[in-house]
Amino acid sequence: DTGVSQNPRHKITKRGQNVTFRCDPISEHNRLYWYRQTLGQGPEFLTYFQNEAQLEKSRLLSDRFSAERPKGSFSTLEIQRTEQGDSAMYLCASSAEFSGASSYNEQFFGPGTRLTVL
Amino acid sequence: GEDVEQSLFLSVREGDSSVINCTYTDSSSTYLYWYKQEPGAGLQLLTYIFSNMDMKQDQRLTVLLNKKDKHLSLRIADTQTGDSAIYFCAEVYSSASKIIFGSGTRLSIRP
């Protein structure tokens, strides 16, 4: 399977614990995105990497959230001191980089990690 | 500001056409997308339209874009039970940037 993979698929934790999720993008893709999706809502952008550089962060990404992509390949998203409001599906997507005015770079989404904070 | 709105539910009879509507606020969007999400499955890009187009057809799918009214629609012809899913309208400035999603329309098919 050469798609975007995410681990774990499900995580249940107690409030106050730290959690870390991993995303493995499609191998030739240099862009990687994190989104969060709560029940009944569409995905909301969290942050975006081009290679190892984190280029944009949403206001949703509080100080308790940190994302890394140290070698420009896989990425991790850590949530410290989890709160019940952090319960959501965390989605990762990746895309390639093509240049040109009419270029289109589809973001391919992984299956997500569902976080439940008790 | 960035905002994408769509109705929450749509119910259609099998074999009829489904039309899902969406409005967006950012006129600088470059691409507008329709994504499909089935239970337990990831987001699947169904189709997209470049902002300088009015219509795009892809087999049973027809996308109409009214830039003046900032209105996007997705028509699914001959709706089948396998089309049951949540459909998200989305916009993006450029293909490198974040996608802004609507809250999704749940399409249910009745026999």
PDB file of C-alpha atoms in Angstrom:
ATOM      1  CA  ASP A   1       0.000   0.000   0.000  1.00  0.00           C
ATOM      2  CA  THR A   2       1.632   3.231  -1.117  1.00  0.00           C
ATOM      3  CA  GLY A   3      -0.920   5.634   0.370  1.00  0.00           C
ATOM      4  CA  VAL A   4      -0.629   7.877   3.416  1.00  0.00           C
ATOM      5  CA  SER A   5      -0.503   5.860   6.613  1.00  0.00           C
ATOM      6  CA  GLN A   6      -1.198   6.966  10.153  1.00  0.00           C
ATOM      7  CA  ASN A   7      -0.511   5.281  13.470  1.00  0.00           C
ATOM      8  CA  PRO A   8      -2.145   4.492  15.730  1.00  0.00           C
ATOM      9  CA  ARG A   9      -5.612   4.342  14.212  1.00  0.00           C
ATOM     10  CA  HIS A  10      -7.247   4.751  17.598  1.00  0.00           C
ATOM     11  CA  LYS A  11      -5.957   6.195  20.862  1.00  0.00           C
ATOM     12  CA  ILE A  12      -7.788   6.390  24.174  1.00  0.00           C
ATOM     13  CA  THR A  13      -6.097   8.380  26.890  1.00  0.00           C
ATOM     14  CA  LYS A  14      -6.864  10.000  30.190  1.00  0.00           C
ATOM     15  CA  ARG A  15      -7.038  13.735  30.546  1.00  0.00           C
ATOM     16  CA  GLY A  16      -3.639  15.207  31.297  1.00  0.00           C
ATOM     17  CA  GLN A  17      -1.638  12.541  29.478  1.00  0.00           C
ATOM     18  CA  ASN A  18       0.592  13.216  26.485  1.00  0.00           C
ATOM     19  CA  VAL A  19      -0.048  11.514  23.149  1.00  0.00           C
ATOM     20  CA  THR A  20       1.930  11.309  19.921  1.00  0.00           C
ATOM     21  CA  PHE A  21       0.660  10.393  16.475  1.00  0.00           C
ATOM     22  CA  ARG A  22       2.693   9.469  13.444  1.00  0.00           C
ATOM     23  CA  CYS A  23       2.062  10.093   9.763  1.00  0.00           C
ATOM     24  CA  ASP A  24       3.963   8.481   6.901  1.00  0.00           C
ATOM     25  CA  PRO A  25       3.270  10.359   3.665  1.00  0.00           C
ATOM     26  CA  ILE A  26       3.456   9.016   0.142  1.00  0.00           C
ATOM     27  CA  SER A  27       7.179   8.589  -0.400  1.00  0.00           C
ATOM     28  CA  GLU A  28       7.814  11.154  -3.146  1.00  0.00           C
ATOM     29  CA  HIS A  29       5.622  13.846  -1.568  1.00  0.00           C
ATOM     30  CA  ASN A  30       7.439  16.766   0.024  1.00  0.00           C
ATOM     31  CA  ARG A  31       4.388  18.490   1.472  1.00  0.00           C
ATOM     32  CA  LEU A  32       2.629  17.221   4.572  1.00  0.00           C
ATOM     33  CA  TYR A  33      -0.480  18.597   6.257  1.00  0.00           C
ATOM     34  CA  TRP A  34      -2.251  17.960   9.562  1.00  0.00           C
ATOM     35  CA  TYR A  35      -5.993  18.521   9.991  1.00  0.00           C
ATOM     36  CA  ARG A  36      -8.406  17.882  12.853  1.00  0.00           C
ATOM     37  CA  GLN A  37     -11.999  16.753  12.390  1.00  0.00           C
ATOM     38  CA  THR A  38     -14.558  16.789  15.184  1.00  0.00           C
ATOM     39  CA  LEU A  39     -17.895  15.028  15.014  1.00  0.00           C
ATOM     40  CA  GLY A  40     -20.286  16.603  12.546  1.00  0.00           C
ATOM     41  CA  GLN A  41     -17.708  19.019  11.187  1.00  0.00           C
ATOM     42  CA  GLY A  42     -15.373  19.182   8.254  1.00  0.00           C
ATOM     43  CA  PRO A  43     -11.624  18.885   8.714  1.00  0.00           C
ATOM     44  CA  GLU A  44      -9.855  21.997  10.036  1.00  0.00           C
ATOM     45  CA  PHE A  45      -6.300  22.843   9.068  1.00  0.00           C
ATOM     46  CA  LEU A  46      -3.684  22.621  11.815  1.00  0.00           C
ATOM     47  CA  THR A  47      -0.255  22.908  10.209  1.00  0.00           C
ATOM     48  CA  TYR A  48       1.746  22.259   7.049  1.00  0.00           C
ATOM     49  CA  PHE A  49       5.319  21.239   6.206  1.00  0.00           C
ATOM     50  CA  GLN A  50       7.321  21.561   3.058  1.00  0.00           C
ATOM     51  CA  ASN A  51      10.135  19.072   3.472  1.00  0.00           C
ATOM     52  CA  GLU A  52      11.272  19.573   7.081  1.00  0.00           C
ATOM     53  CA  ALA A  53      10.191  23.215   7.328  1.00  0.00           C
ATOM     54  CA  GLN A  54       6.948  23.995   9.133  1.00  0.00           C
ATOM     55  CA  LEU A  55       5.521  26.789   6.974  1.00  0.00           C
ATOM     56  CA  GLU A  56       2.137  27.531   8.481  1.00  0.00           C
ATOM     57  CA  LYS A  57       0.365  26.946  11.786  1.00  0.00           C
ATOM     58  CA  SER A  58      -3.294  27.514  12.545  1.00  0.00           C
ATOM     59  CA  ARG A  59      -4.528  29.391  15.595  1.00  0.00           C
ATOM     60  CA  LEU A  60      -6.090  26.041  16.540  1.00  0.00           C
ATOM     61  CA  LEU A  61      -2.589  24.745  17.270  1.00  0.00           C
ATOM     62  CA  SER A  62      -2.221  25.791  20.890  1.00  0.00           C
ATOM     63  CA  ASP A  63       1.027  25.648  22.848  1.00  0.00           C
ATOM     64  CA  ARG A  64       0.138  22.099  23.888  1.00  0.00           C
ATOM     65  CA  PHE A  65       0.415  20.930  20.294  1.00  0.00           C
ATOM     66  CA  SER A  66       3.690  20.421  18.492  1.00  0.00           C
ATOM     67  CA  ALA A  67       4.385  18.909  15.115  1.00  0.00           C
ATOM     68  CA  GLU A  68       7.698  17.863  13.649  1.00  0.00           C
ATOM     69  CA  ARG A  69       9.038  16.457  10.427  1.00  0.00           C
ATOM     70  CA  PRO A  70      12.711  16.070  11.224  1.00  0.00           C
ATOM     71  CA  LYS A  71      13.981  14.434   8.048  1.00  0.00           C
ATOM     72  CA  GLY A  72      11.348  15.651   5.667  1.00  0.00           C
ATOM     73  CA  SER A  73       9.718  12.233   5.550  1.00  0.00           C
ATOM     74  CA  PHE A  74       7.382  11.079   8.344  1.00  0.00           C
ATOM     75  CA  SER A  75       5.813  13.543  10.756  1.00  0.00           C
ATOM     76  CA  THR A  76       4.703  13.393  14.368  1.00  0.00           C
ATOM     77  CA  LEU A  77       1.995  15.378  16.116  1.00  0.00           C
ATOM     78  CA  GLU A  78       2.242  15.538  19.898  1.00  0.00           C
ATOM     79  CA  ILE A  79      -0.437  16.799  22.238  1.00  0.00           C
ATOM     80  CA  GLN A  80       0.675  17.511  25.785  1.00  0.00           C
ATOM     81  CA  ARG A  81      -1.635  17.551  28.806  1.00  0.00           C
ATOM     82  CA  THR A  82      -4.599  16.357  26.770  1.00  0.00           C
ATOM     83  CA  GLU A  83      -8.037  17.818  27.415  1.00  0.00           C
ATOM     84  CA  GLN A  84     -11.440  16.357  26.617  1.00  0.00           C
ATOM     85  CA  GLY A  85     -11.832  18.983  23.907  1.00  0.00           C
ATOM     86  CA  ASP A  86      -8.893  17.423  22.075  1.00  0.00           C
ATOM     87  CA  SER A  87     -11.034  14.379  21.263  1.00  0.00           C
ATOM     88  CA  ALA A  88     -11.235  14.289  17.483  1.00  0.00           C
ATOM     89  CA  MET A  89     -10.008  12.559  14.341  1.00  0.00           C
ATOM     90  CA  TYR A  90      -6.525  13.767  13.397  1.00  0.00           C
ATOM     91  CA  LEU A  91      -5.937  13.562   9.660  1.00  0.00           C
ATOM     92  CA  CYS A  92      -2.694  13.725   7.782  1.00  0.00           C
ATOM     93  CA  ALA A  93      -2.382  14.498   4.081  1.00  0.00           C
ATOM     94  CA  SER A  94       0.517  14.747   1.676  1.00  0.00           C
ATOM     95  CA  SER A  95       1.058  16.217  -1.761  1.00  0.00           C
ATOM     96  CA  ALA A  96       3.785  16.515  -4.328  1.00  0.00           C
ATOM     97  CA  GLU A  97       5.172  19.788  -5.594  1.00  0.00           C
ATOM     98  CA  PHE A  98       4.702  20.755  -9.193  1.00  0.00           C
ATOM     99  CA  SER A  99       5.390  24.175 -10.590  1.00  0.00           C
ATOM    100  CA  GLY A 100       3.391  26.050 -13.167  1.00  0.00           C
ATOM    101  CA  ALA A 101       0.416  28.372 -13.165  1.00  0.00           C
ATOM    102  CA  SER A 102      -2.066  25.648 -13.881  1.00  0.00           C
ATOM    103  CA  SER A 103      -0.462  22.935 -11.830  1.00  0.00           C
ATOM    104  CA  TYR A 104      -2.604  21.021  -9.456  1.00  0.00           C
ATOM    105  CA  ASN A 105      -1.236  19.104  -6.481  1.00  0.00           C
ATOM    106  CA  GLU A 106      -3.829  16.839  -4.926  1.00  0.00           C
ATOM    107  CA  GLN A 107      -3.637  16.305  -1.196  1.00  0.00           C
ATOM    108  CA  PHE A 108      -3.969  12.612  -0.422  1.00  0.00           C
ATOM    109  CA  PHE A 109      -5.453  11.888   2.982  1.00  0.00           C
ATOM    110  CA  GLY A 110      -4.615   9.118   5.395  1.00  0.00           C
ATOM    111  CA  PRO A 111      -7.242   7.159   7.358  1.00  0.00           C
ATOM    112  CA  GLY A 112      -6.768   9.306  10.453  1.00  0.00           C
ATOM    113  CA  THR A 113      -6.058   8.707  14.130  1.00  0.00           C
ATOM    114  CA  ARG A 114      -9.134   8.872  16.332  1.00  0.00           C
ATOM    115  CA  LEU A 115      -8.288  10.318  19.746  1.00  0.00           C
ATOM    116  CA  THR A 116     -10.609   9.908  22.707  1.00  0.00           C
ATOM    117  CA  VAL A 117      -9.720  11.759  25.895  1.00  0.00           C
ATOM    118  CA  LEU A 118     -11.533  10.458  28.982  1.00  0.00           C
TER     119      LEU A 118
ATOM    120  CA  GLY B   1     -12.715  35.692   5.751  1.00  0.00           C
ATOM    121  CA  GLU B   2     -12.691  32.029   5.022  1.00  0.00           C
ATOM    122  CA  ASP B   3     -16.022  30.261   5.290  1.00  0.00           C
ATOM    123  CA  VAL B   4     -17.637  27.423   3.389  1.00  0.00           C
ATOM    124  CA  GLU B   5     -21.271  26.556   4.069  1.00  0.00           C
ATOM    125  CA  GLN B   6     -23.432  23.665   3.007  1.00  0.00           C
ATOM    126  CA  SER B   7     -26.665  22.080   4.156  1.00  0.00           C
ATOM    127  CA  LEU B   8     -26.287  19.206   6.588  1.00  0.00           C
ATOM    128  CA  PHE B   9     -28.575  16.542   5.120  1.00  0.00           C
ATOM    129  CA  LEU B  10     -29.983  15.399   1.791  1.00  0.00           C
ATOM    130  CA  SER B  11     -32.203  12.398   1.134  1.00  0.00           C
ATOM    131  CA  VAL B  12     -32.889  11.169  -2.394  1.00  0.00           C
ATOM    132  CA  ARG B  13     -34.537   8.160  -3.961  1.00  0.00           C
ATOM    133  CA  GLU B  14     -32.281   5.597  -5.616  1.00  0.00           C
ATOM    134  CA  GLY B  15     -31.949   6.371  -9.314  1.00  0.00           C
ATOM    135  CA  ASP B  16     -32.777  10.058  -8.945  1.00  0.00           C
ATOM    136  CA  SER B  17     -30.245  12.868  -9.210  1.00  0.00           C
ATOM    137  CA  SER B  18     -28.700  14.361  -6.090  1.00  0.00           C
ATOM    138  CA  VAL B  19     -27.722  18.014  -5.971  1.00  0.00           C
ATOM    139  CA  ILE B  20     -25.532  19.194  -3.132  1.00  0.00           C
ATOM    140  CA  ASN B  21     -25.037  22.931  -2.792  1.00  0.00           C
ATOM    141  CA  CYS B  22     -22.302  24.997  -1.215  1.00  0.00           C
ATOM    142  CA  THR B  23     -21.485  28.663  -0.774  1.00  0.00           C
ATOM    143  CA  TYR B  24     -18.056  30.085  -0.088  1.00  0.00           C
ATOM    144  CA  THR B  25     -16.818  33.520   0.829  1.00  0.00           C
ATOM    145  CA  ASP B  26     -13.280  33.834  -0.512  1.00  0.00           C
ATOM    146  CA  SER B  27     -13.294  35.047  -4.097  1.00  0.00           C
ATOM    147  CA  SER B  28      -9.524  34.524  -4.347  1.00  0.00           C
ATOM    148  CA  SER B  29      -9.871  30.751  -4.135  1.00  0.00           C
ATOM    149  CA  THR B  30      -8.080  29.021  -6.954  1.00  0.00           C
ATOM    150  CA  TYR B  31      -9.632  25.579  -6.699  1.00  0.00           C
ATOM    151  CA  LEU B  32     -12.928  24.319  -5.368  1.00  0.00           C
ATOM    152  CA  TYR B  33     -13.244  20.689  -4.404  1.00  0.00           C
ATOM    153  CA  TRP B  34     -15.768  18.035  -3.589  1.00  0.00           C
ATOM    154  CA  TYR B  35     -14.597  15.327  -1.198  1.00  0.00           C
ATOM    155  CA  LYS B  36     -16.440  12.148  -0.195  1.00  0.00           C
ATOM    156  CA  GLN B  37     -16.122  10.538   3.224  1.00  0.00           C
ATOM    157  CA  GLU B  38     -17.563   7.119   3.964  1.00  0.00           C
ATOM    158  CA  PRO B  39     -17.738   5.623   7.477  1.00  0.00           C
ATOM    159  CA  GLY B  40     -14.349   4.276   8.511  1.00  0.00           C
ATOM    160  CA  ALA B  41     -12.712   5.446   5.308  1.00  0.00           C
ATOM    161  CA  GLY B  42     -10.452   8.368   4.528  1.00  0.00           C
ATOM    162  CA  LEU B  43     -11.369  11.474   2.587  1.00  0.00           C
ATOM    163  CA  GLN B  44     -11.561  10.835  -1.122  1.00  0.00           C
ATOM    164  CA  LEU B  45     -11.268  13.620  -3.653  1.00  0.00           C
ATOM    165  CA  LEU B  46     -14.227  13.223  -6.008  1.00  0.00           C
ATOM    166  CA  THR B  47     -13.630  16.119  -8.327  1.00  0.00           C
ATOM    167  CA  TYR B  48     -12.338  19.657  -8.435  1.00  0.00           C
ATOM    168  CA  ILE B  49     -12.912  22.724 -10.534  1.00  0.00           C
ATOM    169  CA  PHE B  50     -10.487  25.521 -11.315  1.00  0.00           C
ATOM    170  CA  SER B  51     -11.890  28.924 -10.478  1.00  0.00           C
ATOM    171  CA  ASN B  52     -11.897  30.119 -14.077  1.00  0.00           C
ATOM    172  CA  MET B  53     -14.267  27.324 -15.128  1.00  0.00           C
ATOM    173  CA  ASP B  54     -18.061  27.305 -14.972  1.00  0.00           C
ATOM    174  CA  MET B  55     -18.730  23.623 -15.280  1.00  0.00           C
ATOM    175  CA  LYS B  56     -16.958  20.319 -15.143  1.00  0.00           C
ATOM    176  CA  GLN B  57     -18.424  16.918 -15.948  1.00  0.00           C
ATOM    177  CA  ASP B  58     -16.913  13.605 -14.954  1.00  0.00           C
ATOM    178  CA  GLN B  59     -19.083  10.548 -15.655  1.00  0.00           C
ATOM    179  CA  ARG B  60     -22.050  10.794 -13.244  1.00  0.00           C
ATOM    180  CA  LEU B  61     -20.699  13.923 -11.574  1.00  0.00           C
ATOM    181  CA  THR B  62     -21.372  17.492 -12.718  1.00  0.00           C
ATOM    182  CA  VAL B  63     -19.885  20.469 -10.913  1.00  0.00           C
ATOM    183  CA  LEU B  64     -21.303  23.936 -11.509  1.00  0.00           C
ATOM    184  CA  LEU B  65     -19.543  27.085 -10.336  1.00  0.00           C
ATOM    185  CA  ASN B  66     -21.210  30.496 -10.131  1.00  0.00           C
ATOM    186  CA  LYS B  67     -18.388  32.865  -9.248  1.00  0.00           C
ATOM    187  CA  LYS B  68     -20.624  35.909  -9.009  1.00  0.00           C
ATOM    188  CA  ASP B  69     -22.760  34.307  -6.302  1.00  0.00           C
ATOM    189  CA  LYS B  70     -19.859  32.240  -4.884  1.00  0.00           C
ATOM    190  CA  HIS B  71     -21.994  29.139  -5.267  1.00  0.00           C
ATOM    191  CA  LEU B  72     -20.793  25.641  -6.053  1.00  0.00           C
ATOM    192  CA  SER B  73     -22.932  22.582  -6.672  1.00  0.00           C
ATOM    193  CA  LEU B  74     -22.358  18.884  -7.176  1.00  0.00           C
ATOM    194  CA  ARG B  75     -24.874  16.869  -9.134  1.00  0.00           C
ATOM    195  CA  ILE B  76     -24.748  13.084  -8.942  1.00  0.00           C
ATOM    196  CA  ALA B  77     -26.800  11.469 -11.684  1.00  0.00           C
ATOM    197  CA  ASP B  78     -28.541   8.111 -11.155  1.00  0.00           C
ATOM    198  CA  THR B  79     -27.762   8.065  -7.441  1.00  0.00           C
ATOM    199  CA  GLN B  80     -26.891   4.615  -6.103  1.00  0.00           C
ATOM    200  CA  THR B  81     -26.729   3.176  -2.586  1.00  0.00           C
ATOM    201  CA  GLY B  82     -22.943   3.302  -2.816  1.00  0.00           C
ATOM    202  CA  ASP B  83     -23.177   7.075  -3.025  1.00  0.00           C
ATOM    203  CA  SER B  84     -24.307   7.237   0.616  1.00  0.00           C
ATOM    204  CA  ALA B  85     -21.633   9.276   2.358  1.00  0.00           C
ATOM    205  CA  ILE B  86     -20.777  12.717   3.653  1.00  0.00           C
ATOM    206  CA  TYR B  87     -19.814  15.149   0.914  1.00  0.00           C
ATOM    207  CA  PHE B  88     -17.533  18.065   1.716  1.00  0.00           C
ATOM    208  CA  CYS B  89     -17.245  21.223  -0.313  1.00  0.00           C
ATOM    209  CA  ALA B  90     -13.818  22.842   0.035  1.00  0.00           C
ATOM    210  CA  GLU B  91     -11.780  25.734  -1.283  1.00  0.00           C
ATOM    211  CA  VAL B  92      -8.092  26.513  -1.501  1.00  0.00           C
ATOM    212  CA  TYR B  93      -6.019  29.534  -2.490  1.00  0.00           C
ATOM    213  CA  SER B  94      -3.375  27.572  -4.272  1.00  0.00           C
ATOM    214  CA  SER B  95      -2.716  23.917  -4.597  1.00  0.00           C
ATOM    215  CA  ALA B  96       0.077  24.181  -2.042  1.00  0.00           C
ATOM    216  CA  SER B  97      -1.909  25.702   0.753  1.00  0.00           C
ATOM    217  CA  LYS B  98      -4.430  24.571   3.324  1.00  0.00           C
ATOM    218  CA  ILE B  99      -7.853  23.360   2.291  1.00  0.00           C
ATOM    219  CA  ILE B 100     -10.880  25.072   3.874  1.00  0.00           C
ATOM    220  CA  PHE B 101     -13.695  22.555   4.267  1.00  0.00           C
ATOM    221  CA  GLY B 102     -17.413  22.988   4.758  1.00  0.00           C
ATOM    222  CA  SER B 103     -19.164  21.042   7.497  1.00  0.00           C
ATOM    223  CA  GLY B 104     -20.363  18.366   5.097  1.00  0.00           C
ATOM    224  CA  THR B 105     -23.678  17.195   3.649  1.00  0.00           C
ATOM    225  CA  ARG B 106     -24.821  13.705   4.628  1.00  0.00           C
ATOM    226  CA  LEU B 107     -26.418  12.061   1.605  1.00  0.00           C
ATOM    227  CA  SER B 108     -28.793   9.205   2.303  1.00  0.00           C
ATOM    228  CA  ILE B 109     -30.410   7.066  -0.355  1.00  0.00           C
ATOM    229  CA  ARG B 110     -33.901   5.654   0.057  1.00  0.00           C
ATOM    230  CA  PRO B 111     -35.211   2.723  -2.028  1.00  0.00           C
TER     231      PRO B 111
END
